[in-house]
Amino acid sequence: MTRLRPFRLPGIFWLAWLAWLAGPAVAQHGGASEQSVRAAMVFNFMKFAEWPTTESRLKLCVASGDRQQIESLQTLAGKQVRGLALAVVPFHPRETDCHVLYVDSRQRWEEVLASRPAVSRTLTIGAYPGFAWDGGMIEIVRQEDNTRFDVNLAEVRRTGLRLYPQLLRLARQVFE
Amino acid sequence: MTTGMRLAATGAALLFCVRPAFAEDDLTHLGLEALMGIKVFAASKYEQRQADAPSAVTVVTSEDIRAYGWRNLGDLLRAQRGMYMSYDRIYGYLGIRGILVSGDLNSRILVTVDGHRISDVVYEQAFILNDFILDTDLIERVEIIRGPGSTLHGATPLFGVINVVSRDPRRSPNHEVALEAGSGRWRAGRYTFTKLFENNASLMLSASGIDTDGQSLQFNVPPSWVGTTRGTDYEQVGRLFAKYENGDFKLLLAHSKRDKGIPTGATGALFDNRDNRYTDTQTALNLSYLWRLGNDTNLEGRLYTGAYDFHGNLLYDDTGPIVANKDLAWGRWQGTEWKLTRHGRAHTWIAGLEYQNNSRQDQQNYDIGGASYLDDRRKSDRFGLYFQDEWRHSPDAALTLGLRYDLDHMDKRHLSPRLAWVFRPGADKTLKLLASRAFRTPNVAEVWYAYGTRFAANPGLKSEHIEQYEAAFEHDLSPRTRYTVNPFLLNLHERISQVTLPSGSVQYQNTGSAKVVGVEFEVEHRFGAQGRLRASYSRQRGEDGNDQRLTDSPNDILTLNVSHPLVHERLRLGVEFQHVGPRLTFAGGTTEAARLLNLNFSGRLWRRGPEWSAGVHNVLDHAYSTPDTPDPVLTSRDRIEQDGRQWRATLTVPF
């Protein structure tokens, strides 16, 4: 968050009005939906990963049956991540060039594993408990009413991917 | 602030007002710290496609098969919590949760290969040793679902469903040759060919064989079965496997033939004679297709056919001259299964129907050049209809209700219900409560097999029923450590087992009920970079309807599996320890506790290079026996001695 700078009174007034208007986007019923927070986190994770310079776009593959989650992730389509345009597609065993993979149940993760080669440079993000245990790279965790994430650094290193240290500092737990 | 900035600010504010209409809940403008500070309200929980709502699913991968050097499916299963084995030097029998019924040919568990049921329609036998239809090297993983599975699978799975998934062609080299050598002059070889096509279709073909002399064995059953027998414990196996996948279409074809020498004098056969032999031939063909009807609905259709031939050749001399007796069985069956799955926001529905025609269920028995004792030919069919609803009634919990209607091959109707509740009090804890009922229709052999004075038929045999109640609690102490506690109670009614009649014949009868109460504990831990540890302890008490202890039911089972790399991928050590408590035999005796220590070294010479493994089974050469089934002639023998120290080395070369 930005540090509070010493504005003169009128400035603060304008800012307050802005914040109040921006409120609806964030403070519905005292919070936001899990799905939209997760989608935004996935977007942020992508910003903190190093992508090969030979690519012109990034592909996010979604293995989920939660319609709301799919919709939230689809809003990321077209956005720019470090100058690369983002495409969002549903995961299918034939998709072999996903840069990022989102999965939200162990069953789907097992299907993904069955169709992927043993080592592939895909950033895997999962939202079910035990994803890091199952070999996933970033596990989004719900801790009471808040959302946190754990990073399985051993898995990241094994595939040759690089995550920026700023991301690791914010992680709840990092496993080597 | 200048006027310009004020105007800009107003404009931005107006944009904020308009924004929600374009992209509701788009929080991507927020950084991670902000996102982590947002309170999330209870939206409907992410979908969990646990279609079977199982009590506890154990998944065992090929990584473990290589690390521990498991030689067949039986070795893999006995290393799992709560499971144990008996072996009579002919077939392997699996016990789960304290129940291993004498004479049961694993007809109470359902074993499937890629979803295809492998049990035949005469004995409903599940082969789990070297007679299993799939070569152990072609196993990708094994999914073990404990507990009655009738709600989704119909007759048979009283104690569990074991689904063996065949190797993924994408992980298979173009050509692969494997060679094995081991104790008892064990020689085995395999060639597997895999081709991946441009449109992601794949074809896998494999042929393999085993030839072993087995062990020299000592028996002491007077008057005729006393002394050492050599060269009669042999085994020869040939297997063929083919799998073609193209998108959502799968074709599976498998065939195996096994010759096994019978060294034990079973049913009074001549001692120390190499011509005593059982031959089991199995064939399976399965075609399946998955239709994706929209985002939420899938329809799976399956067509299958199977064939099974049993050929038993035993020599007797009880009437003076040596007589060769042929005991034969043929099973032929065809069927179809359709399963519709629909995922809604709060519900997942599964509806299915299954039909199988048993076109041939024949049993024969005759002496060569002599009398015919049995010529029984049967046909039957069975039908099942099932429905299951998983209702995620709250963000942390789901309730599953399932019901199945069956018309079995003896034209009896059954209703199998299931109720399960899964609750996640936290991200790292899961609680499952499960209650279900299953049935098993007696198979054609139990009802109609009759042979002279040795075996008697029983047309009045009734189906068995089991009710099971269990709770499973899983807790992830960390992403590296998880433990499970699983108490259970099961009640088996009209239990079918072999009984010796006053006349001396053996007959299958409904021998009353059995009850098992127990609890299983398991801990899994990952250490270092690639180390794995799994320890389990199960304690149970099995009693029959008269409060007598059940036969072949150990009070406790302990397993410990540790696997760790010693030199990166080049050398890995797998250590396995199993303790199975003493078991009661049908004669009232008790076998000693079995303590097995197995060691296996394995590794890969270089990445994608040849793999090797060398292991010793029963390192301590512990002498132990497993309870035997009552024999109509060797009535005093109640146990069979198991193998001592055995070694096995394998080399697998990809190219």
PDB file of C-alpha atoms in Angstrom, chain B residues 68 82 121 132 201 214 224 236 238 273-274 321 375 409 441 458 486 495 546-547 576 604 617 640 642:
ATOM      1  CA  TYR B  68      10.436 -51.101  -3.008  1.00  0.00           C
ATOM      2  CA  GLY B  82      -4.808 -52.981   7.130  1.00  0.00           C
ATOM      3  CA  VAL B 121     -17.934 -65.281 -14.182  1.00  0.00           C
ATOM      4  CA  PHE B 132      -2.646 -60.839 -12.598  1.00  0.00           C
ATOM      5  CA  ALA B 201      -3.366 -40.529 -30.061  1.00  0.00           C
ATOM      6  CA  GLY B 214       9.823 -72.147  -7.631  1.00  0.00           C
ATOM      7  CA  SER B 224       1.384 -90.008   1.498  1.00  0.00           C
ATOM      8  CA  GLN B 236       5.166 -70.053 -16.350  1.00  0.00           C
ATOM      9  CA  GLY B 238       2.837 -65.259 -20.788  1.00  0.00           C
ATOM     10  CA  ASN B 273       4.570 -85.064  -9.304  1.00  0.00           C
ATOM     11  CA  ARG B 274       5.272 -82.392 -11.892  1.00  0.00           C
ATOM     12  CA  PRO B 321      -3.591 -97.102 -10.688  1.00  0.00           C
ATOM     13  CA  ASP B 375     -20.757 -81.379 -16.480  1.00  0.00           C
ATOM     14  CA  HIS B 409     -27.304 -63.469 -11.858  1.00  0.00           C
ATOM     15  CA  THR B 441     -24.157 -63.113  -4.944  1.00  0.00           C
ATOM     16  CA  ASN B 458     -25.410 -76.143  -2.655  1.00  0.00           C
ATOM     17  CA  ASN B 486      -9.698 -44.561  10.514  1.00  0.00           C
ATOM     18  CA  ARG B 495     -21.048 -65.384   5.230  1.00  0.00           C
ATOM     19  CA  ASN B 546     -20.972 -67.102  18.298  1.00  0.00           C
ATOM     20  CA  ASP B 547     -18.418 -64.585  19.532  1.00  0.00           C
ATOM     21  CA  GLU B 576      10.019 -52.251   4.037  1.00  0.00           C
ATOM     22  CA  ARG B 604      18.846 -45.083 -13.078  1.00  0.00           C
ATOM     23  CA  HIS B 617      12.548 -60.171   0.101  1.00  0.00           C
ATOM     24  CA  ILE B 640       1.192 -73.488   4.328  1.00  0.00           C
ATOM     25  CA  GLN B 642       5.788 -69.258   3.043  1.00  0.00           C
TER      26      GLN B 642
END
